[in-house]
Coordinates of C-alpha atoms and ligand atoms in Angstrom, one line a residue:
X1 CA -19.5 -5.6 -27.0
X2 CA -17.1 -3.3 -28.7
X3 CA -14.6 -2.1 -26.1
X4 CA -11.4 -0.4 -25.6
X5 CA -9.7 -1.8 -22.9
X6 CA -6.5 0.3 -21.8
X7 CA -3.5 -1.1 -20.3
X8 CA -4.2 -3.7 -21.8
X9 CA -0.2 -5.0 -22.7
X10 CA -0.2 -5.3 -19.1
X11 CA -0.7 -7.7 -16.9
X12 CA -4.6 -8.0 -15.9
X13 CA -5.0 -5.8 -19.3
X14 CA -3.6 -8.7 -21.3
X15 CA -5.5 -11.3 -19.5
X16 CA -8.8 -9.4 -19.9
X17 CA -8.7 -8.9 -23.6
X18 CA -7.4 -12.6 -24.2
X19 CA -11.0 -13.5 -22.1
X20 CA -13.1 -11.0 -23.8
X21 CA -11.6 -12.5 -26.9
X22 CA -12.7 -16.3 -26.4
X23 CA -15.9 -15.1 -24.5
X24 CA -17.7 -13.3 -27.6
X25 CA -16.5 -9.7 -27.8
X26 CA -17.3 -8.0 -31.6
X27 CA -14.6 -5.8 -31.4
X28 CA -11.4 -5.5 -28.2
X29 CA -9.0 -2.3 -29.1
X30 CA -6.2 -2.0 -27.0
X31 CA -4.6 1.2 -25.9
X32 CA -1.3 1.2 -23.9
X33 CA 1.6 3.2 -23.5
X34 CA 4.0 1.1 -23.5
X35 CA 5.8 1.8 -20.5
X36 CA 8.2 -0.3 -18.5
X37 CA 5.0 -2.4 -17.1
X38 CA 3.5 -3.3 -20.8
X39 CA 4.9 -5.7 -22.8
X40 CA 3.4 -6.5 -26.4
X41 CA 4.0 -10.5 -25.9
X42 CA 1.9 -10.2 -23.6
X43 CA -0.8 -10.0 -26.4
X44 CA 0.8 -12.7 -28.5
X45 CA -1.9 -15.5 -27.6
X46 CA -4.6 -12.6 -29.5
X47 CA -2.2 -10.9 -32.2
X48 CA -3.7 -12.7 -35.3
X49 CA -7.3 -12.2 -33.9
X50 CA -8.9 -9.6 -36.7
X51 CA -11.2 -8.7 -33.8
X52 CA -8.5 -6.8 -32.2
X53 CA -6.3 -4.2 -32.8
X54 CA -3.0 -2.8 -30.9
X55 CA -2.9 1.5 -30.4
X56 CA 0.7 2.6 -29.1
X57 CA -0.6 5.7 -27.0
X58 CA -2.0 7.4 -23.6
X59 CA -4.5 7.7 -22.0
X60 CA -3.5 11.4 -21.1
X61 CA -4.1 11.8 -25.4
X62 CA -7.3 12.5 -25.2
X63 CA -8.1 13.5 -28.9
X64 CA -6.7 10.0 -29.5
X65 CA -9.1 8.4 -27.0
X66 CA -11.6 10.3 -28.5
X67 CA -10.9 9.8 -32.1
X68 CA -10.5 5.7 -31.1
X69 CA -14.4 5.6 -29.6
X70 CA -15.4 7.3 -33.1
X71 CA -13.5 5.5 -35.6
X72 CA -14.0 1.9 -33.7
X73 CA -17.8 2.9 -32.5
X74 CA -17.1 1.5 -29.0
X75 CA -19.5 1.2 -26.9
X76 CA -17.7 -0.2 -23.6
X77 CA -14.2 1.3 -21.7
X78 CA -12.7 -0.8 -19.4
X79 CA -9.8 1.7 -17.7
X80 CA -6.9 -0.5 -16.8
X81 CA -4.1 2.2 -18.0
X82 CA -2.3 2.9 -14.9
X83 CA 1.0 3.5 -12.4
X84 CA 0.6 0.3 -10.4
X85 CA 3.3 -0.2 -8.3
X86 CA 3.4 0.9 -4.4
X87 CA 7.1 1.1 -3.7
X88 CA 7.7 2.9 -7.3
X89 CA 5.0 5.1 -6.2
X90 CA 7.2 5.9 -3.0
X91 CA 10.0 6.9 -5.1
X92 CA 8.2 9.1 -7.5
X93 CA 4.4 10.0 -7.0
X94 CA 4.6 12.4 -9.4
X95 CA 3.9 9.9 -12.2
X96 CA 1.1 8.2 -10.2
X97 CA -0.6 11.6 -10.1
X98 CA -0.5 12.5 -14.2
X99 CA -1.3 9.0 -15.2
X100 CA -3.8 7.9 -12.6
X101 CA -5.6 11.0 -11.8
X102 CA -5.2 13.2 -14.9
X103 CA -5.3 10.3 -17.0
X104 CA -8.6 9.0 -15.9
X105 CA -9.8 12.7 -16.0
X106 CA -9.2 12.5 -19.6
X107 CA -10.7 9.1 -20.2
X108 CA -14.2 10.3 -18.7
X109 CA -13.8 13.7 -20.9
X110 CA -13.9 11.6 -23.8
X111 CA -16.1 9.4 -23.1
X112 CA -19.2 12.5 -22.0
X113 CA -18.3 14.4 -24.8
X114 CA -18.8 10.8 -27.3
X115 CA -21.9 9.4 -25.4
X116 CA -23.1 13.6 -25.6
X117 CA -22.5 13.2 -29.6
X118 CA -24.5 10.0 -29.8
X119 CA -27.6 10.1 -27.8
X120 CA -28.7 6.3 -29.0
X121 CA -25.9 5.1 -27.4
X122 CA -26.3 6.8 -24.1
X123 CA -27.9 3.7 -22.0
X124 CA -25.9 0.9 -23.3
X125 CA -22.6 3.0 -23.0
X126 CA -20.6 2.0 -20.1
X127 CA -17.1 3.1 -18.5
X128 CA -15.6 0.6 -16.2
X129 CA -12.8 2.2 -13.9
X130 CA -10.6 -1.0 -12.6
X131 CA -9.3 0.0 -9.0
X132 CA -8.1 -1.2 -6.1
X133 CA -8.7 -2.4 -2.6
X134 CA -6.1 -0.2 -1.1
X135 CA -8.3 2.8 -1.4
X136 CA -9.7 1.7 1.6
X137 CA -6.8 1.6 3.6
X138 CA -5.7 -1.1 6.4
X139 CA -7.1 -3.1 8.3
X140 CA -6.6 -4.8 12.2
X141 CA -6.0 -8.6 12.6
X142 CA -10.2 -8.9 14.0
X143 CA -11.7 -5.9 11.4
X144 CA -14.1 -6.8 9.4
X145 CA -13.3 -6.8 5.8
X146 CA -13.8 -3.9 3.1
X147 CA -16.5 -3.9 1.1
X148 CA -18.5 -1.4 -1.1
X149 CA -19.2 1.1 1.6
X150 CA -16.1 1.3 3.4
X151 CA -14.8 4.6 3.6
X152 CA -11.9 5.6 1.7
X153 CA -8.8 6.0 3.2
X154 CA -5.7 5.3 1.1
X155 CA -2.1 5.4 2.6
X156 CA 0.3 4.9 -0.1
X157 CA 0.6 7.9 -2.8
X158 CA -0.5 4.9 -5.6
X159 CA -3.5 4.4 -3.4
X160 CA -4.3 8.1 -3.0
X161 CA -4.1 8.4 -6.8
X162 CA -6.4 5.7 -7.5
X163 CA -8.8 7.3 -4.6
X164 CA -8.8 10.3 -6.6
X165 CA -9.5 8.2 -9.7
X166 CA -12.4 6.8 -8.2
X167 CA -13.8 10.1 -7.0
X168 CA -13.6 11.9 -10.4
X169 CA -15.6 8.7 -11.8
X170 CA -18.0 9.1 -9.2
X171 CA -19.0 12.7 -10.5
X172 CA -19.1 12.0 -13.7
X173 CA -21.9 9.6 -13.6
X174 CA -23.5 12.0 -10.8
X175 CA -23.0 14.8 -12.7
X176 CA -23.0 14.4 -16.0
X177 CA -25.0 10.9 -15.9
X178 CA -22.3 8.5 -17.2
X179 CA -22.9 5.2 -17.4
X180 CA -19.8 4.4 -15.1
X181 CA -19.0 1.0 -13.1
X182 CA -15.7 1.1 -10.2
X183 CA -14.2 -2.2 -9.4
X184 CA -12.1 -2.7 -6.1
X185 CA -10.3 -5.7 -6.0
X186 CA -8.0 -7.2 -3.9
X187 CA -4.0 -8.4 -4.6
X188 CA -3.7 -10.6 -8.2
X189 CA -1.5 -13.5 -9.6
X190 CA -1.2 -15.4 -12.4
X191 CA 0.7 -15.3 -15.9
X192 CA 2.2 -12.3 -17.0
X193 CA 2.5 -10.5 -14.1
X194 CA 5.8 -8.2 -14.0
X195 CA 8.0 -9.2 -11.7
X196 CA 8.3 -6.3 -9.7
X197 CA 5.1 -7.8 -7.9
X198 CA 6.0 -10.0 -4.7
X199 CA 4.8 -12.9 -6.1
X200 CA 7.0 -13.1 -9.6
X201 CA 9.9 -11.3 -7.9
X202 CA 10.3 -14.2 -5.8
X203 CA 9.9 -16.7 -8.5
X204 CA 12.3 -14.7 -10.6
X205 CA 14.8 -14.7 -7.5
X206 CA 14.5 -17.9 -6.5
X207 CA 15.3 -19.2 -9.8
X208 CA 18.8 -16.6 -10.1
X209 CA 19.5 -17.5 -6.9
X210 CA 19.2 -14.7 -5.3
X211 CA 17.9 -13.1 -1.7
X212 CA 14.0 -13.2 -1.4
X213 CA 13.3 -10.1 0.1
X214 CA 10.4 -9.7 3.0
X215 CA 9.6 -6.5 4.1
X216 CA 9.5 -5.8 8.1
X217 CA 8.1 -8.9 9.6
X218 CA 6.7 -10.2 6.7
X219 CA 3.0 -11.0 8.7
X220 CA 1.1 -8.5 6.3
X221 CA -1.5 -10.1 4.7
X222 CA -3.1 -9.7 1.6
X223 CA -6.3 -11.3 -0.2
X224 CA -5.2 -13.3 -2.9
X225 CA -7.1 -13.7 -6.2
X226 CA -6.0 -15.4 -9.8
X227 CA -6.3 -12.9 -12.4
X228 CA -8.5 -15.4 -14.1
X229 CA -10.9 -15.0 -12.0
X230 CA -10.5 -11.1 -11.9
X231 CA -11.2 -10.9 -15.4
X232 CA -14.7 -13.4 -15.2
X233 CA -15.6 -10.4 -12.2
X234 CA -15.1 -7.7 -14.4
X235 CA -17.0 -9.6 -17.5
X236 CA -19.6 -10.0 -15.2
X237 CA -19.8 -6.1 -14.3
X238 CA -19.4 -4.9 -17.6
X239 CA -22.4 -7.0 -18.7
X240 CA -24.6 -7.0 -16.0
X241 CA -23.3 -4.3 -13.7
X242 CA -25.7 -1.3 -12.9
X243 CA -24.7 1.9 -13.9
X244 CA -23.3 3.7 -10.9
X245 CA -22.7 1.1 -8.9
X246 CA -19.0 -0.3 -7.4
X247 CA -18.1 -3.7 -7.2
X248 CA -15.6 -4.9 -4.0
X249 CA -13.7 -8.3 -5.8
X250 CA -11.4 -10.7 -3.9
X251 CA -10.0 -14.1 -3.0
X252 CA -11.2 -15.1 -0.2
X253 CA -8.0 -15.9 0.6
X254 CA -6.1 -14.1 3.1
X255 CA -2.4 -15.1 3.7
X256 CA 0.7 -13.0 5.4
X257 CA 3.4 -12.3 3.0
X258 CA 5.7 -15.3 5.0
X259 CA 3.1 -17.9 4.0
X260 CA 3.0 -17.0 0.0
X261 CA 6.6 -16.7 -0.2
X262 CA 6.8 -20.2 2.0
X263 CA 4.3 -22.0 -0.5
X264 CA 6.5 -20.9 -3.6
X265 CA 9.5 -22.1 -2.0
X266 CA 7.6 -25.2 -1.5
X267 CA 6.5 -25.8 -5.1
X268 CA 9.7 -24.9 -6.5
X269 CA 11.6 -27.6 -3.8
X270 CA 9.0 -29.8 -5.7
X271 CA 9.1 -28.9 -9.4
X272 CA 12.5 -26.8 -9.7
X273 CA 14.4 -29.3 -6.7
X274 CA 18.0 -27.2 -6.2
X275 CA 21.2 -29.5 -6.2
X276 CA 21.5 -29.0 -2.1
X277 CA 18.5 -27.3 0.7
X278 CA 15.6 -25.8 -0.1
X279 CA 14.4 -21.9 -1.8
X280 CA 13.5 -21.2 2.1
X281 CA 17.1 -20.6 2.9
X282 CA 17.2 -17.5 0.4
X283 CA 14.6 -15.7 2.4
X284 CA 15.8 -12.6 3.5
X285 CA 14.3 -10.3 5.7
X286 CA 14.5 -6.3 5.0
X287 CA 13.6 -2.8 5.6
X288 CA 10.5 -2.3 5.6
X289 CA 8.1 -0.3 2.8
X290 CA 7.0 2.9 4.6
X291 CA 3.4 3.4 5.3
X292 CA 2.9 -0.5 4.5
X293 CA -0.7 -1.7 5.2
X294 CA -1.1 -4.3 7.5
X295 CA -4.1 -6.0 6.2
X296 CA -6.1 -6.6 3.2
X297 CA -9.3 -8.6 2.7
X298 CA -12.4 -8.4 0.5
X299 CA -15.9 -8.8 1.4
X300 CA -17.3 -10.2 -2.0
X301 CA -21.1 -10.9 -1.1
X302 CA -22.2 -7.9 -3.4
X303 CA -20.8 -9.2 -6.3
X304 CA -21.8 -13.0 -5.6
X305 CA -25.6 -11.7 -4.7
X306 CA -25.9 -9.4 -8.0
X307 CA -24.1 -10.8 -10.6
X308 CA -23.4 -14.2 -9.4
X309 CA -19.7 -14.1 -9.4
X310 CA -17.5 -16.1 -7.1
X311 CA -13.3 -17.2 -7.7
X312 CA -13.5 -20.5 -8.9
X313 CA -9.6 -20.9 -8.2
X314 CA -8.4 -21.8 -4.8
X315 CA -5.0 -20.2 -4.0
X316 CA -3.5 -23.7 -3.5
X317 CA -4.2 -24.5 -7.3
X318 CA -4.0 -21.0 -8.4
X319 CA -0.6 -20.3 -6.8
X320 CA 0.7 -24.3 -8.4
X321 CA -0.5 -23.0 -11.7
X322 CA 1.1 -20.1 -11.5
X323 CA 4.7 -21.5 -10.9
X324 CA 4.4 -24.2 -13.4
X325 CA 3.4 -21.2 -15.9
X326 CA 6.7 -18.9 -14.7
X327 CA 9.1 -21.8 -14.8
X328 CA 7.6 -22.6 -18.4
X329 CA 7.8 -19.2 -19.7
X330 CA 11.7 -18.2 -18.7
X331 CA 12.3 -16.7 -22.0
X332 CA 9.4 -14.1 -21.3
X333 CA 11.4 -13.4 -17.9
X334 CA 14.0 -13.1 -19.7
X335 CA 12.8 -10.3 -22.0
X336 CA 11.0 -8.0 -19.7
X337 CA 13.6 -8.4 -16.5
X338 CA 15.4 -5.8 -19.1
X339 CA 17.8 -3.2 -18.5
X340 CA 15.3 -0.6 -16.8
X341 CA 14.0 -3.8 -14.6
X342 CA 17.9 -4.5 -13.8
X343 CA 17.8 -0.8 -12.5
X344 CA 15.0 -0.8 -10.2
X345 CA 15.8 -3.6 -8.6
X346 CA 19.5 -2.4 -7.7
X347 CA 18.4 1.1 -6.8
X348 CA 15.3 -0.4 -4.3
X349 CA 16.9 -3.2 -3.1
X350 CA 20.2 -1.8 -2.5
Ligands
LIG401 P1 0.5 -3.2 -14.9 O1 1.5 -2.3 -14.3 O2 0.9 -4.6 -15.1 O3 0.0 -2.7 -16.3 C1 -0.4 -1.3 -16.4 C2 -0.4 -1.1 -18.0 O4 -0.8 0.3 -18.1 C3 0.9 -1.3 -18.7 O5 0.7 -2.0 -19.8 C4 1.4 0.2 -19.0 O6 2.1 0.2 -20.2 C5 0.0 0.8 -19.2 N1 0.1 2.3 -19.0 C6 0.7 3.0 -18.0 N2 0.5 4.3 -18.2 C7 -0.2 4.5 -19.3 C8 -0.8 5.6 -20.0 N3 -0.6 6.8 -19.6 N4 -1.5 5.3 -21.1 C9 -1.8 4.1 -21.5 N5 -1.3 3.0 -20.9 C10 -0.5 3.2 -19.8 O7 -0.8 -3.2 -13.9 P2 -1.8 -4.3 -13.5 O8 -1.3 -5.0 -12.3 O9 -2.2 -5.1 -14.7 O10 -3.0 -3.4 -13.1 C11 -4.0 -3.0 -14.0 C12 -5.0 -2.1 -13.3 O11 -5.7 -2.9 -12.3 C13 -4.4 -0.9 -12.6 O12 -5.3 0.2 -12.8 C14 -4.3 -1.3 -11.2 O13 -4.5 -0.2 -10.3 C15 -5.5 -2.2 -11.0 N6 -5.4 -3.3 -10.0 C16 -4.3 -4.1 -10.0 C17 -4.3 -5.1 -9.0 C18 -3.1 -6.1 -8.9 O14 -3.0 -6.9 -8.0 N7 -2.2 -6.1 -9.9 C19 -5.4 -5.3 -8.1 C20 -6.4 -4.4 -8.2 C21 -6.5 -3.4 -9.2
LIG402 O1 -4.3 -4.9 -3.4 C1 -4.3 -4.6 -4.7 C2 -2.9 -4.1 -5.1 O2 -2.0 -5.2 -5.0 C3 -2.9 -3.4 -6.5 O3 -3.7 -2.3 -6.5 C4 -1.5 -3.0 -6.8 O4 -1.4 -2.5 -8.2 C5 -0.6 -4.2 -6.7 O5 0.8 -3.9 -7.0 C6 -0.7 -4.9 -5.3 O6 -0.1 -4.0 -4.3 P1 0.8 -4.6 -3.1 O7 1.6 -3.6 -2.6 O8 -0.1 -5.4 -2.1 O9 1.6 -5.7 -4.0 P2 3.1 -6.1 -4.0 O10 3.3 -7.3 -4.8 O11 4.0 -5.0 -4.3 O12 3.4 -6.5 -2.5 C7 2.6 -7.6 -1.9 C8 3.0 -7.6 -0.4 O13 4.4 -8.1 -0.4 C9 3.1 -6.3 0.3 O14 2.7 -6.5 1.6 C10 4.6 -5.9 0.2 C11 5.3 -7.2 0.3 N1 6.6 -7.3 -0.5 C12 6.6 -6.8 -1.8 C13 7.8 -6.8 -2.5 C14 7.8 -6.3 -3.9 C15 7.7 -7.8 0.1 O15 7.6 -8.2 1.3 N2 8.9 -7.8 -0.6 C16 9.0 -7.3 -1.8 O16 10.1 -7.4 -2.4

């Protein structure tokens, strides 16, 4: 495989190419923006690898994309490259829509007009679009969970944008006969995750101190899944996938927003003990994130029938391992929780 992964100095991005790397990949070129959300330590585990290589640049460039797929003579996209955070969607959509829409627009451009210059490569090519579950919108307490052919119905703007996203991929294949693969996947955690993200924002709070914010009642419940075993799914797809096809990952672990910030609390009372009282006393309940979805939860059997993939993390080790990794790595907190971070989180929170 010879792949261009993009977004990949962010977090799932970062994680992916480190497990293309040590699963056999010829060639992994990375090509991220650099924006708040990517960080190049994030790559430092693969830097000295001579089978990758680090482009500064967006996916909206694409004369760049295109020129990469020549010069490199990819044969694999994996579309990472993206605005990924709900409430900073709230505040400004308008971002959401360039990168997430007309970015992906521009990805597939490339990649018809490359596959189009080099018939050979046309069946092996392939162009894996990495979305989300919250293109399917919310669910009730008793629903039964999404899977592949639940209909879309996103109610965030960063969910609309990656709807959209999904859509133009869609067409391509159908139209113009791209060999393209979509991948909906439920909420992720695990090192290197910004912590803008519930589950490092609380770690990063706890640790300063500081309130641990639950929106509304906090009972909304998400699917939880370690990146690691993310990244093994979307191995899987890109090798054995079937052109056309989507792919619905998760957890298999469903639990309200109370219970994760609860379990962190817990493990840092263990590992992290405070002088006097427990993390659970910084909880703080507050306003809550407009048009928040209820309820997440992924229906995986497609994914474990065709390709054979199932998490091989439980939450309960995945979320220890997790903490452990955060309370070992303070100095990358430290660096990304930068200026722009402390602005964010003064503006939202305020
Ligand atoms: P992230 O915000 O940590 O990383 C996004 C990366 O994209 C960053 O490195 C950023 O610099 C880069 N980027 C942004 N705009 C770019 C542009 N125009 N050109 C090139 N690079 C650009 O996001 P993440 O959590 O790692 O998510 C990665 C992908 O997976 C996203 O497409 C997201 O929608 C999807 N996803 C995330 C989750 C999750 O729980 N985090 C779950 C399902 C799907
Ligand atoms: O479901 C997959 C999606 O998961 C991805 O597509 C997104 O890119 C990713 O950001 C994530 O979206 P969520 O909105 O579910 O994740 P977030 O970590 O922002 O919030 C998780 C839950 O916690 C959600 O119900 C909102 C709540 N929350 C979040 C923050 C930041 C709080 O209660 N307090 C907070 O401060």
């Amino acid at each position: 495989m010879r792949i261009l992964v993009t977004g990949g100095a962010g977090f799932i991005g970062s994680n992916l190419v480190a497990h293309l790397l040590a699963h056999g990949a010829e060639r992994v070129v990375v090509l991220d923006a650099l924006t708040y959300a990517g960080n190049l330590q994030n790559l430092a585990p693969v830097q000295a690898d001579p089978r990758y290589r680090f482009v500064k640049g967006s996916i909206l460039d694409q004369a760049l994309v295109a020129e990469l797929l020549e010069s490199e003579r990819l044969d694999t996209v994996a579309n990472l490259a993206a605005e990924s955070h709900v409430d900073r969607s709230i505040r400004g959509p308008e971002a959401f829509v360039e990168t997430n829409v007309t970015g992906t627009l521009r990805m597939l451009e490339a990649a018809r007009s490359y596959v189009e210059a080099h018939p050979a490569l046309r069946d092996r090519f392939r162009y894996l679009q990495v979305s989300t579950d919250e293109v399917f919108g919310t669910l009730a307490a008793d629903d039964p969970k999404f899977c592949e052919t639940t209909p879309y119905a996103p109610n965030s703007p960063y969910a609309a944008s990656k709807a959209g996203a999904d859509h133009l991929v869609r067409a391509w294949h159908e139209t113009f006969g791209l060999n393209t693969l979509i991948s909906n996947c439920s909420n992720n955690y695990g090192p290197y995750q910004f912590p803008e993200k519930l589950i490092p924002l609380v770690l990063n709070n706890a640790l300063s101190g500081k309130p641990l914010p639950i929106y509304g009642d906090g009972q909304q419940v998400r699917d939880w899944l370690h990146v690691g075993d993310h990244c093994e799914a979307l191995a899987s797809i890109l090798a054995r996938g079937a052109p056309g096809e989507t792919y619905a990952i998760g957890g298999d672990a469903e639990r309200t927003n109370l219970e994760v910030v609860g379990t962190i609390c817990d493990l840092l009372d263990r590992h992290r003990p405070k002088n006097a009282g427990s993390y659970r006393e910084q909880i703080a309940f507050v306003k809550d994130r407009p048009g928040h979805d209820r309820r997440y939860a992924i229906d995986a059997r497609k994914l474990a029938r065709e390709l054979g993939w199932s998490p091989s993390r439980s939450f309960t080790q995945g979320i220890e391992d997790t903490v452990l990794w955060y309370l070992d790595h303070g100095d990358w907190v430290r660096d990304v929780t930068s200026g722009a971070y402390r602005d964010w989180v003064a503006e939202h929170y305020a």
